[in-house]
């Protein structure tokens, strides 16, 4: 993958530990210490029980395809056209929808099973992309 | 809770929109957003039969791309407004600005508020993902590194989810573009007035599949302003008053886990019962609807979420011709953002006012008494707002 657009990736104080983990090729979720609810993206409070305590937990980078687009013009410098961006519902946090890059020669299929791939970017984060389980 | 409902019912029809004003719409205004704002405000005040000396409130929404009330006030000699609002945000807050102005008037904080939106969205600050700096917001880090940065991409993503779940088709999106262009052909203000066919739509170049060129709204230079005052005062002014019967805010599905996560249901679904309840009306009472159409798909999902058709049937509902002029629910009679121009929600409210005053010319919905006008329905960020307006 080419460089992301300038300024696009700016981890904040909530998310920095999550991005550190993707750099180690770990797909992590926050698990609430009080009620056990998993959450993504990273933030301090559990939306279910409204408490702050949590721990990071490595999860299987697996999910299903909720939707996708095919970029037919360059919306940001440095990205190939055409290119697919996929929206995945991760098994570990099924009420979250994550956009990501798509790693297959064909387009996705609605509802198909996918697994995460870790995509290092020069001078940037390790991104989480997705590939089909059945190629 | 009963107390809250009672107070909301007291708000019904207490305030009115007494004037609307526009600048011409175009691709290069050649002037600043401050100039555009002042021109639209002066036009709206003239429409109402008022002057800046009558104004004691100013309100706008913007994303760092336009003139603030603190600049516009002094520019028009309005030196000490009793109330002002500089609302950060995109289309989802467009109707909230007018709602808040109406609340300020109903509460007696201000008597006459001008709400405006000025934008050089083509010549200076394009929204379609060509050169605009990315906003600094926590969710951007999970999107932008994948090249997923622009509204056409985000709405295309949601549109595809709706296609997958409900069988919505390109022809349904296209019917919205075709219908709204036919409306724009009857609107002298509209930027795009040449009628199109479904074949023209389907032949359009891809932008972000499943969206083609004509799924996307225009990027426009222009401004639009509205005068909000008490219903009582509006009755003494130049034009027939249009009453604010209901105003509501809502939230819904989000990119954050922990809440609703169905991408085919918008914040409008949560808002709609409150909105209708406040007005004492239902979808069947709405004579004309101006639904936020940053993209064709947003019309389909709102037809469902505001209760005009069952969930998932927005596409067939549009294909039936129901939303065309002469149909049971004319939608975006001005041509909408797709064909009139993009003033970030305010021109939808202005068109609703025009329909209820009966001065919409060739595109007038005969006898229109109740109008729904809506903000961006709560994609990208989970918030929306909407108004029900009624002929006074
Ligand atoms: Zn919890």
Short mmCIF file of C-alpha atoms and ligand atoms in Angstrom, two decimals:
data_model
loop_
_atom_site.label_atom_id
_atom_site.label_comp_id
_atom_site.label_asym_id
_atom_site.label_seq_id
_atom_site.Cartn_x
_atom_site.Cartn_y
_atom_site.Cartn_z
CA UNK A 1 0.00 0.00 0.00
CA UNK A 2 1.16 3.51 -0.75
CA UNK A 3 1.54 6.28 1.80
CA UNK A 4 -1.60 7.57 3.46
CA UNK A 5 -2.39 11.25 2.88
CA UNK A 6 -0.53 13.69 5.06
CA UNK A 7 -2.13 14.16 8.45
CA UNK A 8 -4.57 11.33 7.91
CA UNK A 9 -3.19 9.12 10.62
CA UNK A 10 -3.00 10.84 13.94
CA UNK A 11 -3.32 8.51 16.90
CA UNK A 12 -4.83 10.12 19.96
CA UNK A 13 -4.38 9.37 23.64
CA UNK A 14 -7.15 6.79 23.52
CA UNK A 15 -6.00 4.99 20.41
CA UNK A 16 -2.19 4.96 20.68
CA UNK A 17 -2.07 1.57 22.48
CA UNK A 18 -4.34 0.03 19.83
CA UNK A 19 -2.05 1.14 17.03
CA UNK A 20 0.99 -0.13 18.97
CA UNK A 21 -0.68 -3.52 18.97
CA UNK A 22 -1.46 -3.53 15.24
CA UNK A 23 2.29 -2.79 14.82
CA UNK A 24 2.89 -6.17 16.50
CA UNK A 25 0.30 -7.75 14.21
CA UNK A 26 -2.21 -8.05 17.00
CA UNK A 27 -5.90 -7.22 16.52
CA UNK A 28 -6.84 -5.99 19.99
CA UNK A 29 -10.15 -5.05 21.58
CA UNK A 30 -10.81 -3.32 24.87
CA UNK A 31 -12.62 -5.58 27.35
CA UNK A 32 -14.55 -3.89 30.14
CA UNK A 33 -13.35 -5.02 33.59
CA UNK A 34 -16.80 -4.47 35.06
CA UNK A 35 -19.28 -6.01 32.65
CA UNK A 36 -17.07 -7.77 30.10
CA UNK A 37 -18.36 -5.90 27.05
CA UNK A 38 -15.83 -5.61 24.21
CA UNK A 39 -15.44 -2.28 22.48
CA UNK A 40 -13.86 -0.65 19.45
CA UNK A 41 -12.56 1.90 18.54
CA UNK A 42 -10.52 2.69 21.66
CA UNK A 43 -11.93 5.01 24.32
CA UNK A 44 -11.99 5.30 28.08
CA UNK A 45 -15.60 4.58 29.02
CA UNK A 46 -17.63 1.41 28.54
CA UNK A 47 -20.87 2.47 26.84
CA UNK A 48 -22.75 -0.41 28.49
CA UNK A 49 -21.91 0.13 32.17
CA UNK A 50 -20.24 3.57 31.99
CA UNK A 51 -17.14 2.60 33.92
CA UNK A 52 -13.51 3.24 33.04
CA UNK A 53 -11.63 0.04 33.89
CA UNK A 54 -10.60 -2.16 30.95
CA UNK A 55 -7.88 -4.39 29.62
CA UNK A 56 -6.60 -5.04 26.14
CA UNK A 57 -7.35 -8.44 24.75
CA UNK A 58 -5.97 -9.99 21.58
CA UNK A 59 -8.82 -11.09 19.34
CA UNK A 60 -9.09 -13.15 16.19
CA UNK A 61 -9.03 -10.73 13.25
CA UNK A 62 -12.10 -12.24 11.64
CA UNK A 63 -15.43 -10.89 10.52
CA UNK A 64 -18.03 -10.56 7.80
CA UNK A 65 -18.38 -8.15 4.89
CA UNK A 66 -21.08 -5.57 5.59
CA UNK A 67 -20.44 -3.42 2.51
CA UNK A 68 -17.75 -2.12 0.17
CA UNK A 69 -17.05 0.55 -2.40
CA UNK A 70 -14.84 0.70 -5.45
CA UNK A 71 -13.02 4.01 -5.69
CA UNK A 72 -13.07 5.10 -9.31
CA UNK A 73 -11.31 8.39 -8.79
CA UNK A 74 -8.51 9.44 -6.44
CA UNK A 75 -10.10 10.80 -3.30
CA UNK A 76 -6.71 11.14 -1.63
CA UNK A 77 -3.22 11.40 -3.08
CA UNK A 78 -1.24 8.19 -3.30
CA UNK A 79 -4.12 5.72 -3.55
CA UNK A 80 -4.54 3.49 -6.59
CA UNK A 81 -7.68 3.67 -8.74
CA UNK A 82 -9.71 1.56 -8.96
CA UNK A 83 -9.43 0.24 -5.41
CA UNK A 84 -11.79 -1.40 -2.96
CA UNK A 85 -12.51 -0.20 0.58
CA UNK A 86 -14.42 -2.81 2.55
CA UNK A 87 -16.54 -2.36 5.68
CA UNK A 88 -16.25 -5.32 8.04
CA UNK A 89 -18.24 -6.35 11.08
CA UNK A 90 -15.61 -7.97 13.34
CA UNK A 91 -16.61 -11.11 15.23
CA UNK A 92 -14.98 -9.82 18.40
CA UNK A 93 -17.07 -6.61 18.46
CA UNK A 94 -20.12 -7.28 16.30
CA UNK A 95 -21.69 -3.85 16.90
CA UNK A 96 -18.74 -2.08 15.32
CA UNK A 97 -18.16 -1.47 11.61
CA UNK A 98 -14.55 -1.06 10.51
CA UNK A 99 -13.42 0.25 7.13
CA UNK A 100 -10.29 -1.32 5.73
CA UNK A 101 -8.32 -2.17 2.64
CA UNK A 102 -9.25 -5.22 0.55
CA UNK A 103 -6.68 -7.84 -0.38
CA UNK A 104 -7.97 -10.04 -3.17
CA UNK A 105 -8.11 -9.89 -6.96
CA UNK A 106 -11.90 -9.99 -6.96
CA UNK A 107 -14.51 -7.77 -5.31
CA UNK A 108 -16.02 -8.76 -1.96
CA UNK A 109 -19.35 -10.55 -1.62
CA UNK A 110 -21.96 -9.34 0.86
CA UNK A 111 -21.85 -11.30 4.10
CA UNK A 112 -18.76 -13.32 3.21
CA UNK A 113 -16.25 -14.35 5.83
CA UNK A 114 -12.99 -12.43 5.95
CA UNK A 115 -9.80 -12.46 7.99
CA UNK A 116 -7.54 -9.57 8.86
CA UNK A 117 -4.18 -8.90 7.27
CA UNK A 118 -1.66 -6.49 8.74
CA UNK A 119 -0.39 -3.89 6.33
CA UNK A 120 2.67 -1.89 7.35
CA UNK A 121 2.84 1.62 5.93
CA UNK A 122 6.10 3.53 5.58
CA UNK A 123 6.37 6.22 8.28
CA UNK A 124 2.87 5.33 9.42
CA UNK A 125 0.81 2.76 11.27
CA UNK A 126 0.34 -0.90 10.59
CA UNK A 127 -3.14 -0.96 9.10
CA UNK A 128 -5.73 -3.72 9.31
CA UNK A 129 -6.88 -4.90 5.91
CA UNK A 130 -9.10 -7.85 5.02
CA UNK A 131 -8.97 -10.85 2.71
CA UNK A 132 -11.62 -13.43 1.91
CA UNK A 133 -11.47 -16.76 3.74
CA UNK A 134 -12.59 -18.50 0.53
CA UNK A 135 -10.50 -17.07 -2.27
CA UNK B 1 -41.86 12.92 30.94
CA UNK B 2 -45.41 14.25 30.72
CA UNK B 3 -44.07 17.67 31.65
CA UNK B 4 -41.55 17.52 28.83
CA UNK B 5 -44.20 16.56 26.30
CA UNK B 6 -46.47 19.36 27.49
CA UNK B 7 -43.69 21.90 27.09
CA UNK B 8 -42.99 20.60 23.60
CA UNK B 9 -46.63 21.00 22.66
CA UNK B 10 -46.47 24.58 23.92
CA UNK B 11 -43.64 25.13 21.44
CA UNK B 12 -45.82 24.00 18.52
CA UNK B 13 -46.64 26.85 16.10
CA UNK B 14 -45.24 29.49 18.47
CA UNK B 15 -42.57 30.62 16.00
CA UNK B 16 -42.49 31.22 12.29
CA UNK B 17 -40.24 31.69 9.29
CA UNK B 18 -41.10 35.13 7.97
CA UNK B 19 -38.60 35.58 5.18
CA UNK B 20 -36.22 33.74 2.88
CA UNK B 21 -33.32 35.10 0.84
CA UNK B 22 -30.81 33.74 -1.64
CA UNK B 23 -27.78 34.76 -3.56
CA UNK B 24 -27.53 33.34 -7.07
CA UNK B 25 -26.01 29.83 -7.11
CA UNK B 26 -22.93 29.19 -9.20
CA UNK B 27 -19.51 27.62 -9.54
CA UNK B 28 -17.49 30.73 -8.73
CA UNK B 29 -19.15 33.50 -6.76
CA UNK B 30 -16.05 35.68 -7.05
CA UNK B 31 -16.76 37.06 -3.57
CA UNK B 32 -16.07 36.09 0.03
CA UNK B 33 -18.43 34.01 2.14
CA UNK B 34 -18.89 37.14 4.26
CA UNK B 35 -20.25 38.97 1.22
CA UNK B 36 -22.46 36.00 0.30
CA UNK B 37 -23.84 35.84 3.85
CA UNK B 38 -24.62 39.57 3.92
CA UNK B 39 -26.35 39.44 0.54
CA UNK B 40 -28.56 36.48 1.48
CA UNK B 41 -29.42 38.05 4.84
CA UNK B 42 -30.36 41.37 3.24
CA UNK B 43 -32.54 39.50 0.73
CA UNK B 44 -34.28 37.53 3.48
CA UNK B 45 -34.93 40.66 5.53
CA UNK B 46 -36.30 42.45 2.48
CA UNK B 47 -38.57 39.46 1.83
CA UNK B 48 -39.94 39.81 5.37
CA UNK B 49 -40.18 43.60 5.18
CA UNK B 50 -37.51 44.07 7.85
CA UNK B 51 -34.06 45.67 8.10
CA UNK B 52 -30.91 44.73 10.05
CA UNK B 53 -32.11 47.11 12.77
CA UNK B 54 -34.87 44.58 13.51
CA UNK B 55 -32.44 41.69 13.96
CA UNK B 56 -31.38 40.66 17.46
CA UNK B 57 -30.11 37.17 16.73
CA UNK B 58 -27.78 35.50 14.21
CA UNK B 59 -27.11 31.81 13.66
CA UNK B 60 -25.15 29.65 11.25
CA UNK B 61 -23.53 26.25 10.91
CA UNK B 62 -20.19 25.66 9.25
CA UNK B 63 -17.09 23.51 9.26
CA UNK B 64 -14.54 26.29 9.40
CA UNK B 65 -15.45 27.37 5.88
CA UNK B 66 -17.58 30.47 6.27
CA UNK B 67 -18.20 33.77 8.03
CA UNK B 68 -19.17 33.55 11.71
CA UNK B 69 -22.04 35.55 13.28
CA UNK B 70 -19.37 37.53 15.13
CA UNK B 71 -18.16 38.78 11.74
CA UNK B 72 -21.48 39.04 9.92
CA UNK B 73 -23.13 41.06 12.71
CA UNK B 74 -20.68 43.99 12.66
CA UNK B 75 -20.54 43.80 8.84
CA UNK B 76 -24.27 44.58 8.72
CA UNK B 77 -24.27 47.03 11.61
CA UNK B 78 -25.82 44.53 14.03
CA UNK B 79 -23.53 45.32 16.95
CA UNK B 80 -25.10 43.67 19.99
CA UNK B 81 -27.18 40.61 19.13
CA UNK B 82 -29.12 39.25 22.11
CA UNK B 83 -28.48 35.72 20.92
CA UNK B 84 -26.14 34.04 18.49
CA UNK B 85 -25.12 30.57 17.49
CA UNK B 86 -22.03 29.47 15.61
CA UNK B 87 -22.73 25.77 15.25
CA UNK B 88 -19.84 23.57 14.18
CA UNK B 89 -21.04 20.84 11.91
CA UNK B 90 -22.15 19.63 8.54
CA UNK B 91 -25.52 18.87 7.08
CA UNK B 92 -26.73 16.91 10.09
CA UNK B 93 -26.98 20.13 12.14
CA UNK B 94 -28.50 22.28 9.38
CA UNK B 95 -32.03 22.05 10.71
CA UNK B 96 -30.91 22.16 14.33
CA UNK B 97 -29.73 25.72 13.75
CA UNK B 98 -33.23 26.87 12.80
CA UNK B 99 -34.70 24.75 15.60
CA UNK B 100 -32.43 26.44 18.12
CA UNK B 101 -33.30 29.87 16.75
CA UNK B 102 -36.98 29.01 17.15
CA UNK B 103 -36.35 27.90 20.74
CA UNK B 104 -34.52 31.17 21.46
CA UNK B 105 -37.45 33.15 20.07
CA UNK B 106 -40.02 31.03 21.93
CA UNK B 107 -38.06 31.55 25.15
CA UNK B 108 -37.97 35.30 24.61
CA UNK B 109 -34.19 35.50 24.37
CA UNK B 110 -34.42 37.08 20.93
CA UNK B 111 -37.28 38.38 18.84
CA UNK B 112 -35.95 38.16 15.28
CA UNK B 113 -33.16 35.75 14.36
CA UNK B 114 -31.58 35.38 10.95
CA UNK B 115 -30.23 31.90 10.18
CA UNK B 116 -27.84 31.75 7.26
CA UNK B 117 -25.38 29.51 5.48
CA UNK B 118 -22.82 30.94 3.07
CA UNK B 119 -20.49 28.62 1.23
CA UNK B 120 -17.99 28.72 -1.63
CA UNK B 121 -18.15 24.96 -1.89
CA UNK B 122 -16.91 24.89 -5.46
CA UNK B 123 -14.42 27.71 -5.84
CA UNK B 124 -12.81 27.68 -2.39
CA UNK B 125 -13.60 24.74 -0.16
CA UNK B 126 -14.65 21.63 -2.03
CA UNK B 127 -16.33 18.91 -0.04
CA UNK B 128 -16.14 16.12 -2.58
CA UNK B 129 -12.69 14.99 -1.59
CA UNK B 130 -10.53 17.02 -3.96
CA UNK B 131 -8.05 18.99 -1.94
CA UNK B 132 -9.93 19.79 1.24
CA UNK B 133 -7.83 19.33 4.36
CA UNK B 134 -9.04 16.44 6.47
CA UNK B 135 -10.87 17.36 9.66
CA UNK B 136 -9.09 16.71 12.93
CA UNK B 137 -11.46 14.31 14.61
CA UNK B 138 -10.74 11.03 16.39
CA UNK B 139 -12.67 8.80 13.98
CA UNK B 140 -10.65 9.99 10.98
CA UNK B 141 -7.63 7.88 11.97
CA UNK B 142 -9.64 4.69 11.36
CA UNK B 143 -10.73 5.79 7.88
CA UNK B 144 -8.26 8.10 6.17
CA UNK B 145 -5.25 5.73 6.13
CA UNK B 146 -7.34 3.46 3.87
CA UNK B 147 -8.05 6.34 1.47
CA UNK B 148 -11.60 6.50 2.83
CA UNK B 149 -11.98 10.23 3.32
CA UNK B 150 -14.84 11.79 1.36
CA UNK B 151 -18.62 11.88 1.70
CA UNK B 152 -19.25 10.21 -1.70
CA UNK B 153 -17.29 7.20 -0.45
CA UNK B 154 -19.03 7.07 2.91
CA UNK B 155 -22.54 7.32 1.50
CA UNK B 156 -21.71 4.84 -1.28
CA UNK B 157 -20.69 2.42 1.45
CA UNK B 158 -24.05 2.79 3.21
CA UNK B 159 -25.92 2.67 -0.09
CA UNK B 160 -24.30 -0.67 -0.93
CA UNK B 161 -25.31 -2.04 2.47
CA UNK B 162 -28.91 -1.10 1.66
CA UNK B 163 -28.65 -2.73 -1.77
CA UNK B 164 -27.33 -5.94 -0.22
CA UNK B 165 -29.97 -6.10 2.50
CA UNK B 166 -33.05 -4.94 0.60
CA UNK B 167 -32.33 -5.36 -3.09
CA UNK B 168 -32.26 -1.64 -3.77
CA UNK B 169 -31.00 -1.04 -7.31
CA UNK B 170 -29.11 1.54 -9.33
CA UNK B 171 -32.36 2.32 -11.18
CA UNK B 172 -33.89 3.41 -7.86
CA UNK B 173 -31.05 5.83 -7.21
CA UNK B 174 -31.34 7.00 -10.79
CA UNK B 175 -35.04 7.68 -10.46
CA UNK B 176 -34.28 10.17 -7.72
CA UNK B 177 -31.77 12.01 -9.90
CA UNK B 178 -34.21 12.04 -12.84
CA UNK B 179 -37.18 13.21 -10.75
CA UNK B 180 -35.26 15.98 -9.03
CA UNK B 181 -33.84 17.21 -12.32
CA UNK B 182 -37.39 17.46 -13.67
CA UNK B 183 -38.23 19.61 -10.64
CA UNK B 184 -35.15 21.77 -11.16
CA UNK B 185 -36.23 22.38 -14.75
CA UNK B 186 -39.14 24.32 -13.21
CA UNK B 187 -36.91 26.27 -10.80
CA UNK B 188 -35.22 29.42 -12.14
CA UNK B 189 -32.67 29.32 -9.29
CA UNK B 190 -31.45 25.82 -10.10
CA UNK B 191 -27.96 25.24 -11.44
CA UNK B 192 -28.86 22.15 -13.48
CA UNK B 193 -32.10 22.48 -15.45
CA UNK B 194 -31.68 20.22 -18.46
CA UNK B 195 -33.90 17.14 -18.04
CA UNK B 196 -32.17 13.76 -17.85
CA UNK B 197 -33.28 10.18 -18.38
CA UNK B 198 -32.53 6.99 -16.51
CA UNK B 199 -30.17 6.09 -19.38
CA UNK B 200 -28.28 9.36 -18.86
CA UNK B 201 -27.94 8.46 -15.20
CA UNK B 202 -26.71 4.93 -15.93
CA UNK B 203 -24.23 6.24 -18.52
CA UNK B 204 -22.66 8.60 -15.97
CA UNK B 205 -19.08 7.93 -14.99
CA UNK B 206 -18.33 6.06 -11.79
CA UNK B 207 -17.29 8.07 -8.75
CA UNK B 208 -17.20 5.43 -6.03
CA UNK B 209 -19.19 2.31 -6.89
CA UNK B 210 -22.12 1.97 -6.42
CA UNK B 211 -22.30 5.76 -7.02
CA UNK B 212 -22.13 7.36 -10.41
CA UNK B 213 -21.73 11.06 -11.16
CA UNK B 214 -25.45 11.86 -10.90
CA UNK B 215 -25.75 10.24 -7.48
CA UNK B 216 -23.69 13.10 -6.09
CA UNK B 217 -24.82 16.58 -5.18
CA UNK B 218 -23.47 19.71 -6.78
CA UNK B 219 -20.63 21.61 -5.18
CA UNK B 220 -21.99 25.13 -5.10
CA UNK B 221 -21.04 28.71 -4.33
CA UNK B 222 -23.97 30.52 -2.77
CA UNK B 223 -25.85 31.51 0.34
CA UNK B 224 -29.32 31.24 1.75
CA UNK B 225 -30.91 32.93 4.78
CA UNK B 226 -34.11 32.56 6.82
CA UNK B 227 -35.82 35.01 9.19
CA UNK B 228 -37.17 33.33 12.35
CA UNK B 229 -39.51 35.30 14.62
CA UNK B 230 -42.59 34.78 16.76
CA UNK B 231 -45.75 33.60 15.00
CA UNK B 232 -47.50 36.65 16.39
CA UNK B 233 -45.00 39.08 14.89
CA UNK B 234 -44.81 37.16 11.61
CA UNK B 235 -48.52 37.76 11.04
CA UNK B 236 -47.82 41.51 10.87
CA UNK B 237 -45.01 41.19 8.33
CA UNK B 238 -44.95 41.33 4.54
CA UNK B 239 -45.28 37.65 3.66
CA UNK B 240 -47.63 34.88 4.79
CA UNK B 241 -46.10 33.27 7.91
CA UNK B 242 -44.90 29.68 7.88
CA UNK B 243 -45.18 28.15 11.35
CA UNK B 244 -42.58 25.93 13.00
CA UNK B 245 -44.87 23.11 14.14
CA UNK B 246 -42.13 20.79 15.36
CA UNK B 247 -38.37 20.59 15.63
CA UNK B 248 -36.42 17.57 16.75
CA UNK B 249 -32.95 16.16 17.14
CA UNK B 250 -31.93 12.52 17.03
CA UNK B 251 -29.08 10.03 17.17
CA UNK B 252 -28.51 6.51 15.94
CA UNK B 253 -25.97 4.13 14.48
CA UNK B 254 -22.35 5.03 14.96
CA UNK B 255 -18.87 3.86 14.06
CA UNK B 256 -18.33 3.31 17.78
CA UNK B 257 -19.47 -0.01 19.21
CA UNK B 258 -22.06 0.04 21.97
CA UNK B 259 -25.14 1.21 20.13
CA UNK B 260 -27.22 0.51 17.04
CA UNK B 261 -25.01 -0.75 14.23
CA UNK B 262 -27.35 -1.39 11.30
CA UNK B 263 -25.97 0.84 8.54
CA UNK B 264 -29.30 0.81 6.72
CA UNK B 265 -31.14 2.59 9.57
CA UNK B 266 -30.39 6.26 10.25
CA UNK B 267 -30.84 8.58 13.21
CA UNK B 268 -34.01 9.79 11.49
CA UNK B 269 -35.78 6.60 12.61
CA UNK B 270 -35.30 7.59 16.26
CA UNK B 271 -36.18 11.21 15.66
CA UNK B 272 -39.33 10.75 13.56
CA UNK B 273 -41.79 9.70 16.33
CA UNK B 274 -40.75 12.68 18.46
CA UNK B 275 -41.06 15.04 15.53
CA UNK B 276 -44.48 13.83 14.44
CA UNK B 277 -45.70 13.64 18.03
CA UNK B 278 -44.72 17.23 18.66
CA UNK B 279 -46.59 18.40 15.56
CA UNK B 280 -49.59 16.17 16.26
CA UNK B 281 -49.26 14.86 12.72
CA UNK B 282 -48.09 11.75 10.91
CA UNK B 283 -46.38 10.96 7.62
CA UNK B 284 -49.75 10.86 5.84
CA UNK B 285 -50.30 14.54 6.72
CA UNK B 286 -47.11 15.68 4.97
CA UNK B 287 -47.91 17.35 1.64
CA UNK B 288 -44.34 17.98 0.50
CA UNK B 289 -40.95 16.84 1.79
CA UNK B 290 -37.49 18.32 1.33
CA UNK B 291 -35.18 15.45 2.26
CA UNK B 292 -31.44 15.99 2.61
CA UNK B 293 -29.98 14.73 -0.64
CA UNK B 294 -26.23 14.97 -0.44
CA UNK B 295 -26.52 11.74 -2.44
CA UNK B 296 -29.46 9.95 -4.05
CA UNK B 297 -29.39 7.17 -1.48
CA UNK B 298 -30.00 9.46 1.47
CA UNK B 299 -33.47 10.19 0.06
CA UNK B 300 -34.34 6.48 -0.07
CA UNK B 301 -33.33 5.75 3.50
CA UNK B 302 -35.18 8.83 4.79
CA UNK B 303 -38.40 7.88 2.99
CA UNK B 304 -38.25 4.72 5.08
CA UNK B 305 -37.05 6.18 8.35
CA UNK B 306 -39.61 9.03 8.28
CA UNK B 307 -42.35 6.45 7.74
CA UNK B 308 -43.50 7.13 4.18
CA UNK B 309 -42.97 3.50 3.19
CA UNK B 310 -42.00 0.28 4.98
CA UNK B 311 -38.33 -0.35 5.80
CA UNK B 312 -36.45 -1.53 2.75
CA UNK B 313 -39.05 -0.33 0.25
CA UNK B 314 -37.68 3.16 -0.38
CA UNK B 315 -36.36 2.15 -3.78
CA UNK B 316 -39.63 0.72 -5.15
CA UNK B 317 -41.50 3.66 -3.57
CA UNK B 318 -39.42 6.12 -5.59
CA UNK B 319 -39.68 3.98 -8.73
CA UNK B 320 -43.47 4.11 -8.44
CA UNK B 321 -43.36 7.86 -9.08
CA UNK B 322 -44.68 8.66 -5.61
CA UNK B 323 -42.08 11.37 -5.02
CA UNK B 324 -42.53 13.25 -8.29
CA UNK B 325 -44.57 16.43 -8.64
CA UNK B 326 -48.17 15.25 -8.93
CA UNK B 327 -47.45 12.17 -6.81
CA UNK B 328 -48.68 11.64 -3.24
CA UNK B 329 -45.41 12.94 -1.73
CA UNK B 330 -43.45 15.37 -3.90
CA UNK B 331 -39.83 15.35 -2.67
CA UNK B 332 -37.16 17.99 -3.22
CA UNK B 333 -39.37 20.13 -5.39
CA UNK B 334 -36.56 22.65 -5.93
CA UNK B 335 -34.33 19.98 -7.41
CA UNK B 336 -32.43 19.48 -4.17
CA UNK B 337 -28.69 19.47 -3.78
CA UNK B 338 -28.53 17.21 -6.81
CA UNK B 339 -29.88 19.83 -9.20
CA UNK B 340 -30.70 23.16 -7.55
CA UNK B 341 -27.51 23.66 -5.57
CA UNK B 342 -25.86 22.78 -2.30
CA UNK B 343 -26.36 25.21 0.54
CA UNK B 344 -25.87 22.62 3.24
CA UNK B 345 -29.53 22.18 4.21
CA UNK B 346 -30.78 25.74 4.36
CA UNK B 347 -32.14 25.79 0.79
CA UNK B 348 -34.31 22.79 1.69
CA UNK B 349 -35.99 24.79 4.45
CA UNK B 350 -36.34 27.80 2.15
CA UNK B 351 -38.05 25.66 -0.49
CA UNK B 352 -40.43 24.25 2.13
CA UNK B 353 -41.33 27.82 3.08
CA UNK B 354 -41.91 28.71 -0.54
CA UNK B 355 -44.22 25.71 -1.04
CA UNK B 356 -46.25 26.58 2.06
CA UNK B 357 -46.59 30.22 1.03
CA UNK B 358 -47.78 29.05 -2.36
CA UNK B 359 -45.14 30.98 -4.28
CA UNK B 360 -43.20 28.07 -5.79
CA UNK B 361 -44.33 28.86 -9.32
CA UNK B 362 -44.39 26.02 -11.85
CA UNK B 363 -43.27 23.54 -9.22
CA UNK B 364 -45.94 24.48 -6.65
CA UNK B 365 -47.62 21.55 -4.91
CA UNK B 366 -51.29 22.58 -5.00
CA UNK B 367 -52.69 23.38 -1.57
CA UNK B 368 -49.55 22.38 0.34
CA UNK B 369 -50.18 22.94 4.05
CA UNK B 370 -47.61 20.75 5.82
CA UNK B 371 -43.96 20.29 4.89
CA UNK B 372 -41.19 18.12 6.28
CA UNK B 373 -37.63 19.35 5.88
CA UNK B 374 -34.70 17.27 7.03
CA UNK B 375 -30.99 17.37 7.74
CA UNK B 376 -28.38 14.80 6.77
CA UNK B 377 -29.90 11.74 8.41
CA UNK B 378 -27.04 10.87 10.70
CA UNK B 379 -24.42 9.02 8.71
CA UNK B 380 -20.73 9.59 9.36
CA UNK B 381 -21.66 10.98 12.79
CA UNK B 382 -24.82 9.84 14.59
CA UNK B 383 -26.88 13.03 14.73
CA UNK B 384 -29.69 14.54 12.73
CA UNK B 385 -32.35 17.21 12.97
CA UNK B 386 -35.61 18.03 11.20
CA UNK B 387 -38.51 20.47 11.06
CA UNK B 388 -42.20 20.20 10.35
CA UNK B 389 -43.51 23.47 8.96
CA UNK B 390 -47.13 24.47 8.47
CA UNK B 391 -48.90 27.19 6.55
CA UNK B 392 -49.87 29.92 9.03
ZN1 LIG C 1 -18.86 -2.29 31.02
#
